């Protein structure tokens, strides 16, 4: 995306200007298959941030439980979930064009009909496009851990972000996060435990075994062979009003390289 001119490749990552984001939009060339997928399948799968509030019934042509995932990478696990749960509608949000191209290419060839994609800043999409109390499940798998302490503020999992997700979840809806960084897992647990609108589904009030709906990735299996851990957290939305928390302002000198919400 960043290597091609707008005339050669007109599909652009959508976002609004902000002082700090939680991911870097990395430059990189796409394969010819990924490029062609936009011309062939974007009209079928693509959604635009700038179209405003989404009507799921119009977008999918049916009423069904709605799951949303931020940062699906190359999209293999999201595609597998959409195929394994045809009774649900899935929305994926990703900023990297090669991953989006790969997912819509594979979904189109497989004839998947219960999937839509935003190539956009996730928080912008949540604020402008996703209605309150519309999601049955929220998914955030292996986000950028920003492991250096000075970069921890860039982590997407913060109190105001969690409250925003709570506002989009139905009562009883699931919030599912997973990471392979123990420090980030501990951070996630601390933030989620502090949110009064969430109830931990873990019997030990911390982590759970990988739920059956989340496919195990090749990367994850390789990490396990090397002795790396994976931590899953699943919370349920309690009844109550989700008044939005105000984010902490970050000055220009603190913000560093412009980055965005979904890794």
PDB file of C-alpha atoms in Angstrom:
ATOM      1  CA  UNK A   1       0.000   0.000   0.000  1.00  0.00           C
ATOM      2  CA  UNK A   2       2.704   2.473   0.946  1.00  0.00           C
ATOM      3  CA  UNK A   3       4.834   1.396  -2.046  1.00  0.00           C
ATOM      4  CA  UNK A   4       2.193   2.052  -4.688  1.00  0.00           C
ATOM      5  CA  UNK A   5       0.789   5.346  -5.971  1.00  0.00           C
ATOM      6  CA  UNK A   6      -2.901   6.101  -5.487  1.00  0.00           C
ATOM      7  CA  UNK A   7      -3.366   5.762  -9.258  1.00  0.00           C
ATOM      8  CA  UNK A   8      -1.806   2.280  -9.284  1.00  0.00           C
ATOM      9  CA  UNK A   9      -3.474   1.067  -6.102  1.00  0.00           C
ATOM     10  CA  UNK A  10      -6.370   3.221  -4.874  1.00  0.00           C
ATOM     11  CA  UNK A  11      -7.339   1.218  -1.762  1.00  0.00           C
ATOM     12  CA  UNK A  12      -6.104   3.181   1.261  1.00  0.00           C
ATOM     13  CA  UNK A  13      -6.070   2.510   4.986  1.00  0.00           C
ATOM     14  CA  UNK A  14      -8.647   4.834   6.573  1.00  0.00           C
ATOM     15  CA  UNK A  15      -8.082   6.732   9.805  1.00  0.00           C
ATOM     16  CA  UNK A  16      -8.556  10.048  11.500  1.00  0.00           C
ATOM     17  CA  UNK A  17      -5.674  12.174  12.706  1.00  0.00           C
ATOM     18  CA  UNK A  18      -4.752  11.599  16.350  1.00  0.00           C
ATOM     19  CA  UNK A  19      -1.708  12.196  18.519  1.00  0.00           C
ATOM     20  CA  UNK A  20      -1.027   8.574  19.388  1.00  0.00           C
ATOM     21  CA  UNK A  21      -2.029   5.206  18.007  1.00  0.00           C
ATOM     22  CA  UNK A  22      -1.194   1.654  19.023  1.00  0.00           C
ATOM     23  CA  UNK A  23       0.356   0.237  15.827  1.00  0.00           C
ATOM     24  CA  UNK A  24       2.704   1.160  13.009  1.00  0.00           C
ATOM     25  CA  UNK A  25       1.428   0.924   9.422  1.00  0.00           C
ATOM     26  CA  UNK A  26       4.443  -0.834   7.948  1.00  0.00           C
ATOM     27  CA  UNK A  27       5.415  -0.421   4.331  1.00  0.00           C
ATOM     28  CA  UNK A  28       5.621  -3.564   2.246  1.00  0.00           C
ATOM     29  CA  UNK A  29       4.801  -4.811  -1.215  1.00  0.00           C
ATOM     30  CA  UNK A  30       1.831  -7.056  -1.781  1.00  0.00           C
ATOM     31  CA  UNK A  31       1.759 -10.157  -3.917  1.00  0.00           C
ATOM     32  CA  UNK A  32      -0.058  -9.978  -7.221  1.00  0.00           C
ATOM     33  CA  UNK A  33      -2.760 -12.219  -5.769  1.00  0.00           C
ATOM     34  CA  UNK A  34      -3.316  -9.875  -2.848  1.00  0.00           C
ATOM     35  CA  UNK A  35      -3.492  -6.871  -5.180  1.00  0.00           C
ATOM     36  CA  UNK A  36      -5.954  -8.547  -7.520  1.00  0.00           C
ATOM     37  CA  UNK A  37      -8.108  -9.567  -4.559  1.00  0.00           C
ATOM     38  CA  UNK A  38      -9.003  -5.924  -3.902  1.00  0.00           C
ATOM     39  CA  UNK A  39     -10.308  -5.476  -7.444  1.00  0.00           C
ATOM     40  CA  UNK A  40     -12.123  -8.804  -7.339  1.00  0.00           C
ATOM     41  CA  UNK A  41     -13.478  -9.009  -3.790  1.00  0.00           C
ATOM     42  CA  UNK A  42     -13.308  -5.637  -2.012  1.00  0.00           C
ATOM     43  CA  UNK A  43     -16.755  -4.619  -3.194  1.00  0.00           C
ATOM     44  CA  UNK A  44     -18.129  -7.832  -1.660  1.00  0.00           C
ATOM     45  CA  UNK A  45     -16.271  -7.729   1.648  1.00  0.00           C
ATOM     46  CA  UNK A  46     -15.095  -4.168   2.165  1.00  0.00           C
ATOM     47  CA  UNK A  47     -16.640  -1.574   4.477  1.00  0.00           C
ATOM     48  CA  UNK A  48     -15.617   2.077   4.798  1.00  0.00           C
ATOM     49  CA  UNK A  49     -15.022   4.049   7.960  1.00  0.00           C
ATOM     50  CA  UNK A  50     -16.379   7.115   6.193  1.00  0.00           C
ATOM     51  CA  UNK A  51     -19.762   5.520   5.474  1.00  0.00           C
ATOM     52  CA  UNK A  52     -20.648   6.101   9.121  1.00  0.00           C
ATOM     53  CA  UNK A  53     -22.879   3.891  11.300  1.00  0.00           C
ATOM     54  CA  UNK A  54     -23.118   0.302  10.110  1.00  0.00           C
ATOM     55  CA  UNK A  55     -26.458  -1.445   9.724  1.00  0.00           C
ATOM     56  CA  UNK A  56     -25.541  -5.151  10.169  1.00  0.00           C
ATOM     57  CA  UNK A  57     -28.839  -6.312   8.649  1.00  0.00           C
ATOM     58  CA  UNK A  58     -28.137  -4.357   5.464  1.00  0.00           C
ATOM     59  CA  UNK A  59     -24.449  -5.290   5.384  1.00  0.00           C
ATOM     60  CA  UNK A  60     -24.950  -9.036   5.814  1.00  0.00           C
ATOM     61  CA  UNK A  61     -28.479  -9.408   4.523  1.00  0.00           C
ATOM     62  CA  UNK A  62     -29.596 -11.226   7.652  1.00  0.00           C
ATOM     63  CA  UNK A  63     -29.847 -10.983  11.429  1.00  0.00           C
ATOM     64  CA  UNK A  64     -27.276 -13.092  13.282  1.00  0.00           C
ATOM     65  CA  UNK A  65     -24.948 -12.860  16.295  1.00  0.00           C
ATOM     66  CA  UNK A  66     -22.136 -10.440  15.518  1.00  0.00           C
ATOM     67  CA  UNK A  67     -18.445 -10.973  16.321  1.00  0.00           C
ATOM     68  CA  UNK A  68     -15.757  -8.341  15.745  1.00  0.00           C
ATOM     69  CA  UNK A  69     -12.001  -8.859  15.662  1.00  0.00           C
ATOM     70  CA  UNK A  70      -9.301  -6.192  15.704  1.00  0.00           C
ATOM     71  CA  UNK A  71      -5.956  -6.910  14.059  1.00  0.00           C
ATOM     72  CA  UNK A  72      -6.482 -10.174  12.200  1.00  0.00           C
ATOM     73  CA  UNK A  73      -3.033 -10.205  10.578  1.00  0.00           C
ATOM     74  CA  UNK A  74      -3.104 -12.374   7.449  1.00  0.00           C
ATOM     75  CA  UNK A  75      -6.631 -13.464   8.358  1.00  0.00           C
ATOM     76  CA  UNK A  76      -6.215 -17.247   8.517  1.00  0.00           C
ATOM     77  CA  UNK A  77      -7.818 -17.671  11.943  1.00  0.00           C
ATOM     78  CA  UNK A  78     -10.627 -15.194  11.263  1.00  0.00           C
ATOM     79  CA  UNK A  79     -11.485 -17.009   8.047  1.00  0.00           C
ATOM     80  CA  UNK A  80     -11.454 -20.340   9.892  1.00  0.00           C
ATOM     81  CA  UNK A  81     -13.841 -18.947  12.518  1.00  0.00           C
ATOM     82  CA  UNK A  82     -16.229 -17.560   9.916  1.00  0.00           C
ATOM     83  CA  UNK A  83     -16.287 -20.951   8.203  1.00  0.00           C
ATOM     84  CA  UNK A  84     -16.663 -22.878  11.477  1.00  0.00           C
ATOM     85  CA  UNK A  85     -19.503 -20.650  12.754  1.00  0.00           C
ATOM     86  CA  UNK A  86     -21.729 -19.930   9.747  1.00  0.00           C
ATOM     87  CA  UNK A  87     -24.548 -18.963  12.130  1.00  0.00           C
ATOM     88  CA  UNK A  88     -22.590 -15.809  13.108  1.00  0.00           C
ATOM     89  CA  UNK A  89     -21.606 -12.668  11.213  1.00  0.00           C
ATOM     90  CA  UNK A  90     -17.966 -11.571  11.506  1.00  0.00           C
ATOM     91  CA  UNK A  91     -16.347  -8.154  11.127  1.00  0.00           C
ATOM     92  CA  UNK A  92     -12.569  -7.887  10.899  1.00  0.00           C
ATOM     93  CA  UNK A  93     -10.512  -4.709  11.254  1.00  0.00           C
ATOM     94  CA  UNK A  94      -6.924  -4.539   9.995  1.00  0.00           C
ATOM     95  CA  UNK A  95      -4.647  -1.750   8.780  1.00  0.00           C
ATOM     96  CA  UNK A  96      -2.131  -3.717   6.733  1.00  0.00           C
ATOM     97  CA  UNK A  97      -3.203  -4.140   3.087  1.00  0.00           C
ATOM     98  CA  UNK A  98      -1.321  -7.427   2.450  1.00  0.00           C
ATOM     99  CA  UNK A  99      -3.247  -9.101   5.281  1.00  0.00           C
ATOM    100  CA  UNK A 100      -6.548  -7.677   4.074  1.00  0.00           C
ATOM    101  CA  UNK A 101      -5.789  -8.764   0.522  1.00  0.00           C
ATOM    102  CA  UNK A 102      -4.895 -12.264   1.669  1.00  0.00           C
ATOM    103  CA  UNK A 103      -8.064 -12.658   3.724  1.00  0.00           C
ATOM    104  CA  UNK A 104     -10.526 -11.414   1.110  1.00  0.00           C
ATOM    105  CA  UNK A 105      -8.771 -13.472  -1.559  1.00  0.00           C
ATOM    106  CA  UNK A 106      -9.115 -16.681   0.466  1.00  0.00           C
ATOM    107  CA  UNK A 107     -12.635 -15.824   1.649  1.00  0.00           C
ATOM    108  CA  UNK A 108     -13.785 -15.051  -1.879  1.00  0.00           C
ATOM    109  CA  UNK A 109     -12.394 -18.261  -3.293  1.00  0.00           C
ATOM    110  CA  UNK A 110     -14.030 -20.220  -0.450  1.00  0.00           C
ATOM    111  CA  UNK A 111     -17.390 -18.515  -1.006  1.00  0.00           C
ATOM    112  CA  UNK A 112     -17.599 -17.178   2.553  1.00  0.00           C
ATOM    113  CA  UNK A 113     -20.633 -14.911   2.974  1.00  0.00           C
ATOM    114  CA  UNK A 114     -20.648 -14.063   6.706  1.00  0.00           C
ATOM    115  CA  UNK A 115     -17.590 -11.789   6.732  1.00  0.00           C
ATOM    116  CA  UNK A 116     -16.985  -8.049   6.271  1.00  0.00           C
ATOM    117  CA  UNK A 117     -13.741  -6.085   6.543  1.00  0.00           C
ATOM    118  CA  UNK A 118     -12.646  -2.576   7.523  1.00  0.00           C
ATOM    119  CA  UNK A 119      -9.141  -1.535   6.439  1.00  0.00           C
ATOM    120  CA  UNK A 120      -9.072   1.263   8.954  1.00  0.00           C
ATOM    121  CA  UNK A 121      -8.129   2.489  12.396  1.00  0.00           C
ATOM    122  CA  UNK A 122     -10.031   0.277  14.832  1.00  0.00           C
ATOM    123  CA  UNK A 123     -10.926   2.898  17.427  1.00  0.00           C
ATOM    124  CA  UNK A 124     -12.242   5.180  14.695  1.00  0.00           C
ATOM    125  CA  UNK A 125     -14.417   2.319  13.422  1.00  0.00           C
ATOM    126  CA  UNK A 126     -15.693   1.547  16.916  1.00  0.00           C
ATOM    127  CA  UNK A 127     -16.541   5.184  17.565  1.00  0.00           C
ATOM    128  CA  UNK A 128     -18.122   6.000  14.201  1.00  0.00           C
ATOM    129  CA  UNK A 129     -19.476   2.757  12.757  1.00  0.00           C
ATOM    130  CA  UNK A 130     -20.328   0.169  15.423  1.00  0.00           C
ATOM    131  CA  UNK A 131     -23.561   0.749  17.304  1.00  0.00           C
ATOM    132  CA  UNK A 132     -23.841   0.435  21.061  1.00  0.00           C
ATOM    133  CA  UNK A 133     -24.884  -2.992  22.396  1.00  0.00           C
ATOM    134  CA  UNK A 134     -24.582  -4.657  18.971  1.00  0.00           C
ATOM    135  CA  UNK A 135     -21.672  -7.086  19.470  1.00  0.00           C
ATOM    136  CA  UNK A 136     -22.040 -10.615  20.805  1.00  0.00           C
ATOM    137  CA  UNK A 137     -18.289 -11.228  20.868  1.00  0.00           C
ATOM    138  CA  UNK A 138     -15.171  -9.075  20.700  1.00  0.00           C
ATOM    139  CA  UNK A 139     -11.783 -10.567  19.789  1.00  0.00           C
ATOM    140  CA  UNK A 140      -8.259  -9.200  20.166  1.00  0.00           C
ATOM    141  CA  UNK A 141      -5.558 -11.787  19.516  1.00  0.00           C
ATOM    142  CA  UNK A 142      -1.817 -11.221  19.865  1.00  0.00           C
ATOM    143  CA  UNK A 143      -1.774  -7.405  19.632  1.00  0.00           C
ATOM    144  CA  UNK A 144       1.529  -5.565  19.481  1.00  0.00           C
ATOM    145  CA  UNK A 145       2.877  -5.869  23.065  1.00  0.00           C
ATOM    146  CA  UNK A 146       4.982  -2.690  22.925  1.00  0.00           C
ATOM    147  CA  UNK A 147       7.248  -4.468  25.380  1.00  0.00           C
ATOM    148  CA  UNK A 148       9.555  -1.557  26.170  1.00  0.00           C
ATOM    149  CA  UNK A 149       8.280   0.219  29.270  1.00  0.00           C
ATOM    150  CA  UNK A 150       8.481   3.644  27.606  1.00  0.00           C
ATOM    151  CA  UNK A 151       6.142   2.333  24.876  1.00  0.00           C
ATOM    152  CA  UNK A 152       3.575   0.699  27.183  1.00  0.00           C
ATOM    153  CA  UNK A 153       1.266   3.703  26.686  1.00  0.00           C
ATOM    154  CA  UNK A 154       0.866   2.596  23.060  1.00  0.00           C
ATOM    155  CA  UNK A 155      -0.752  -0.688  24.067  1.00  0.00           C
ATOM    156  CA  UNK A 156      -4.304  -0.822  22.801  1.00  0.00           C
ATOM    157  CA  UNK A 157      -5.546  -2.451  26.016  1.00  0.00           C
ATOM    158  CA  UNK A 158      -6.148   0.527  28.288  1.00  0.00           C
ATOM    159  CA  UNK A 159      -9.057   1.379  30.584  1.00  0.00           C
ATOM    160  CA  UNK A 160     -10.744   3.758  28.127  1.00  0.00           C
ATOM    161  CA  UNK A 161     -10.444   1.242  25.262  1.00  0.00           C
ATOM    162  CA  UNK A 162     -11.971  -1.540  27.366  1.00  0.00           C
ATOM    163  CA  UNK A 163     -14.848   0.727  28.374  1.00  0.00           C
ATOM    164  CA  UNK A 164     -15.402   1.582  24.694  1.00  0.00           C
ATOM    165  CA  UNK A 165     -15.655  -2.128  23.882  1.00  0.00           C
ATOM    166  CA  UNK A 166     -18.075  -2.585  26.789  1.00  0.00           C
ATOM    167  CA  UNK A 167     -20.325   0.043  25.232  1.00  0.00           C
ATOM    168  CA  UNK A 168     -20.451  -1.992  22.006  1.00  0.00           C
ATOM    169  CA  UNK A 169     -21.082  -5.382  23.657  1.00  0.00           C
ATOM    170  CA  UNK A 170     -24.529  -6.709  24.427  1.00  0.00           C
ATOM    171  CA  UNK A 171     -25.198  -7.706  28.013  1.00  0.00           C
ATOM    172  CA  UNK A 172     -23.761 -11.206  28.306  1.00  0.00           C
ATOM    173  CA  UNK A 173     -21.472 -10.675  25.334  1.00  0.00           C
ATOM    174  CA  UNK A 174     -17.918 -12.021  25.434  1.00  0.00           C
ATOM    175  CA  UNK A 175     -14.667 -10.059  25.451  1.00  0.00           C
ATOM    176  CA  UNK A 176     -11.820 -12.380  24.427  1.00  0.00           C
ATOM    177  CA  UNK A 177      -8.150 -11.423  24.378  1.00  0.00           C
ATOM    178  CA  UNK A 178      -5.034 -13.537  23.876  1.00  0.00           C
ATOM    179  CA  UNK A 179      -1.317 -12.780  23.993  1.00  0.00           C
ATOM    180  CA  UNK A 180       1.964 -14.678  24.020  1.00  0.00           C
ATOM    181  CA  UNK A 181       3.714 -12.041  26.133  1.00  0.00           C
ATOM    182  CA  UNK A 182       3.347 -12.748  29.860  1.00  0.00           C
ATOM    183  CA  UNK A 183       3.901  -9.120  30.837  1.00  0.00           C
ATOM    184  CA  UNK A 184       1.135  -8.012  28.472  1.00  0.00           C
ATOM    185  CA  UNK A 185      -1.116 -10.799  29.771  1.00  0.00           C
ATOM    186  CA  UNK A 186      -0.638  -9.455  33.282  1.00  0.00           C
ATOM    187  CA  UNK A 187      -1.364  -5.938  32.029  1.00  0.00           C
ATOM    188  CA  UNK A 188      -4.530  -7.136  30.265  1.00  0.00           C
ATOM    189  CA  UNK A 189      -5.674  -8.940  33.404  1.00  0.00           C
ATOM    190  CA  UNK A 190      -5.121  -5.846  35.555  1.00  0.00           C
ATOM    191  CA  UNK A 191      -7.072  -3.597  33.165  1.00  0.00           C
ATOM    192  CA  UNK A 192      -9.948  -6.034  32.631  1.00  0.00           C
ATOM    193  CA  UNK A 193     -10.270  -6.856  36.325  1.00  0.00           C
ATOM    194  CA  UNK A 194     -10.632  -3.145  37.092  1.00  0.00           C
ATOM    195  CA  UNK A 195     -13.603  -2.764  34.727  1.00  0.00           C
ATOM    196  CA  UNK A 196     -16.849  -3.110  36.757  1.00  0.00           C
ATOM    197  CA  UNK A 197     -18.897  -3.953  33.652  1.00  0.00           C
ATOM    198  CA  UNK A 198     -16.909  -7.148  33.070  1.00  0.00           C
ATOM    199  CA  UNK A 199     -17.008 -10.518  34.804  1.00  0.00           C
ATOM    200  CA  UNK A 200     -14.082 -12.930  34.464  1.00  0.00           C
ATOM    201  CA  UNK A 201     -15.204 -16.368  33.233  1.00  0.00           C
ATOM    202  CA  UNK A 202     -12.085 -18.013  34.712  1.00  0.00           C
ATOM    203  CA  UNK A 203     -12.741 -20.179  37.775  1.00  0.00           C
ATOM    204  CA  UNK A 204      -9.424 -18.920  39.159  1.00  0.00           C
ATOM    205  CA  UNK A 205     -10.259 -15.318  38.232  1.00  0.00           C
ATOM    206  CA  UNK A 206      -7.366 -14.986  35.803  1.00  0.00           C
ATOM    207  CA  UNK A 207      -6.769 -16.935  32.559  1.00  0.00           C
ATOM    208  CA  UNK A 208      -8.720 -19.642  30.723  1.00  0.00           C
ATOM    209  CA  UNK A 209      -7.872 -22.481  28.363  1.00  0.00           C
ATOM    210  CA  UNK A 210      -8.069 -21.530  24.683  1.00  0.00           C
ATOM    211  CA  UNK A 211     -11.795 -21.434  23.837  1.00  0.00           C
ATOM    212  CA  UNK A 212     -12.910 -23.783  21.088  1.00  0.00           C
ATOM    213  CA  UNK A 213     -13.859 -20.867  18.831  1.00  0.00           C
ATOM    214  CA  UNK A 214     -10.255 -19.549  18.612  1.00  0.00           C
ATOM    215  CA  UNK A 215      -8.195 -21.633  16.163  1.00  0.00           C
ATOM    216  CA  UNK A 216      -4.645 -22.476  17.135  1.00  0.00           C
ATOM    217  CA  UNK A 217      -2.256 -20.773  14.715  1.00  0.00           C
ATOM    218  CA  UNK A 218       0.964 -22.120  13.186  1.00  0.00           C
ATOM    219  CA  UNK A 219       2.827 -19.322  14.959  1.00  0.00           C
ATOM    220  CA  UNK A 220       1.264 -20.368  18.268  1.00  0.00           C
ATOM    221  CA  UNK A 221       2.145 -24.051  17.800  1.00  0.00           C
ATOM    222  CA  UNK A 222       5.722 -23.125  16.904  1.00  0.00           C
ATOM    223  CA  UNK A 223       5.956 -20.991  20.035  1.00  0.00           C
ATOM    224  CA  UNK A 224       4.658 -23.805  22.201  1.00  0.00           C
ATOM    225  CA  UNK A 225       7.337 -26.148  20.837  1.00  0.00           C
ATOM    226  CA  UNK A 226       9.882 -23.541  21.925  1.00  0.00           C
ATOM    227  CA  UNK A 227       8.331 -23.375  25.381  1.00  0.00           C
ATOM    228  CA  UNK A 228       6.473 -20.085  24.916  1.00  0.00           C
ATOM    229  CA  UNK A 229       3.178 -19.594  26.719  1.00  0.00           C
ATOM    230  CA  UNK A 230      -0.135 -18.213  25.474  1.00  0.00           C
ATOM    231  CA  UNK A 231      -2.625 -16.521  27.786  1.00  0.00           C
ATOM    232  CA  UNK A 232      -6.346 -16.301  26.975  1.00  0.00           C
ATOM    233  CA  UNK A 233      -8.744 -14.035  28.870  1.00  0.00           C
ATOM    234  CA  UNK A 234     -12.522 -14.266  28.428  1.00  0.00           C
ATOM    235  CA  UNK A 235     -14.886 -11.873  30.173  1.00  0.00           C
ATOM    236  CA  UNK A 236     -18.661 -11.450  30.039  1.00  0.00           C
ATOM    237  CA  UNK A 237     -20.430  -8.115  29.833  1.00  0.00           C
ATOM    238  CA  UNK A 238     -22.462  -7.353  32.942  1.00  0.00           C
ATOM    239  CA  UNK A 239     -25.639  -5.256  32.843  1.00  0.00           C
ATOM    240  CA  UNK A 240     -25.127  -1.537  33.219  1.00  0.00           C
ATOM    241  CA  UNK A 241     -24.516   1.667  31.333  1.00  0.00           C
ATOM    242  CA  UNK A 242     -21.076   2.043  29.754  1.00  0.00           C
ATOM    243  CA  UNK A 243     -20.303   5.725  30.206  1.00  0.00           C
ATOM    244  CA  UNK A 244     -17.208   6.388  28.103  1.00  0.00           C
ATOM    245  CA  UNK A 245     -13.960   7.214  29.874  1.00  0.00           C
ATOM    246  CA  UNK A 246     -11.944  10.145  28.591  1.00  0.00           C
ATOM    247  CA  UNK A 247      -8.546   9.054  27.159  1.00  0.00           C
ATOM    248  CA  UNK A 248      -5.366  10.568  28.531  1.00  0.00           C
ATOM    249  CA  UNK A 249      -4.043  13.270  26.226  1.00  0.00           C
ATOM    250  CA  UNK A 250      -0.561  12.679  24.785  1.00  0.00           C
ATOM    251  CA  UNK A 251       1.507  15.632  23.665  1.00  0.00           C
ATOM    252  CA  UNK A 252       3.221  15.760  20.279  1.00  0.00           C
ATOM    253  CA  UNK A 253       6.664  15.310  21.815  1.00  0.00           C
ATOM    254  CA  UNK A 254       5.465  12.168  23.620  1.00  0.00           C
ATOM    255  CA  UNK A 255       3.688  10.594  20.698  1.00  0.00           C
ATOM    256  CA  UNK A 256       6.722   9.550  18.664  1.00  0.00           C
ATOM    257  CA  UNK A 257       6.142   7.747  15.375  1.00  0.00           C
ATOM    258  CA  UNK A 258       2.484   7.915  14.298  1.00  0.00           C
ATOM    259  CA  UNK A 259       0.934   4.510  14.850  1.00  0.00           C
ATOM    260  CA  UNK A 260      -2.550   2.991  14.949  1.00  0.00           C
ATOM    261  CA  UNK A 261      -4.990   0.574  16.690  1.00  0.00           C
ATOM    262  CA  UNK A 262      -4.773  -2.952  15.343  1.00  0.00           C
ATOM    263  CA  UNK A 263      -1.607  -4.990  14.883  1.00  0.00           C
TER     264      UNK A 263
END
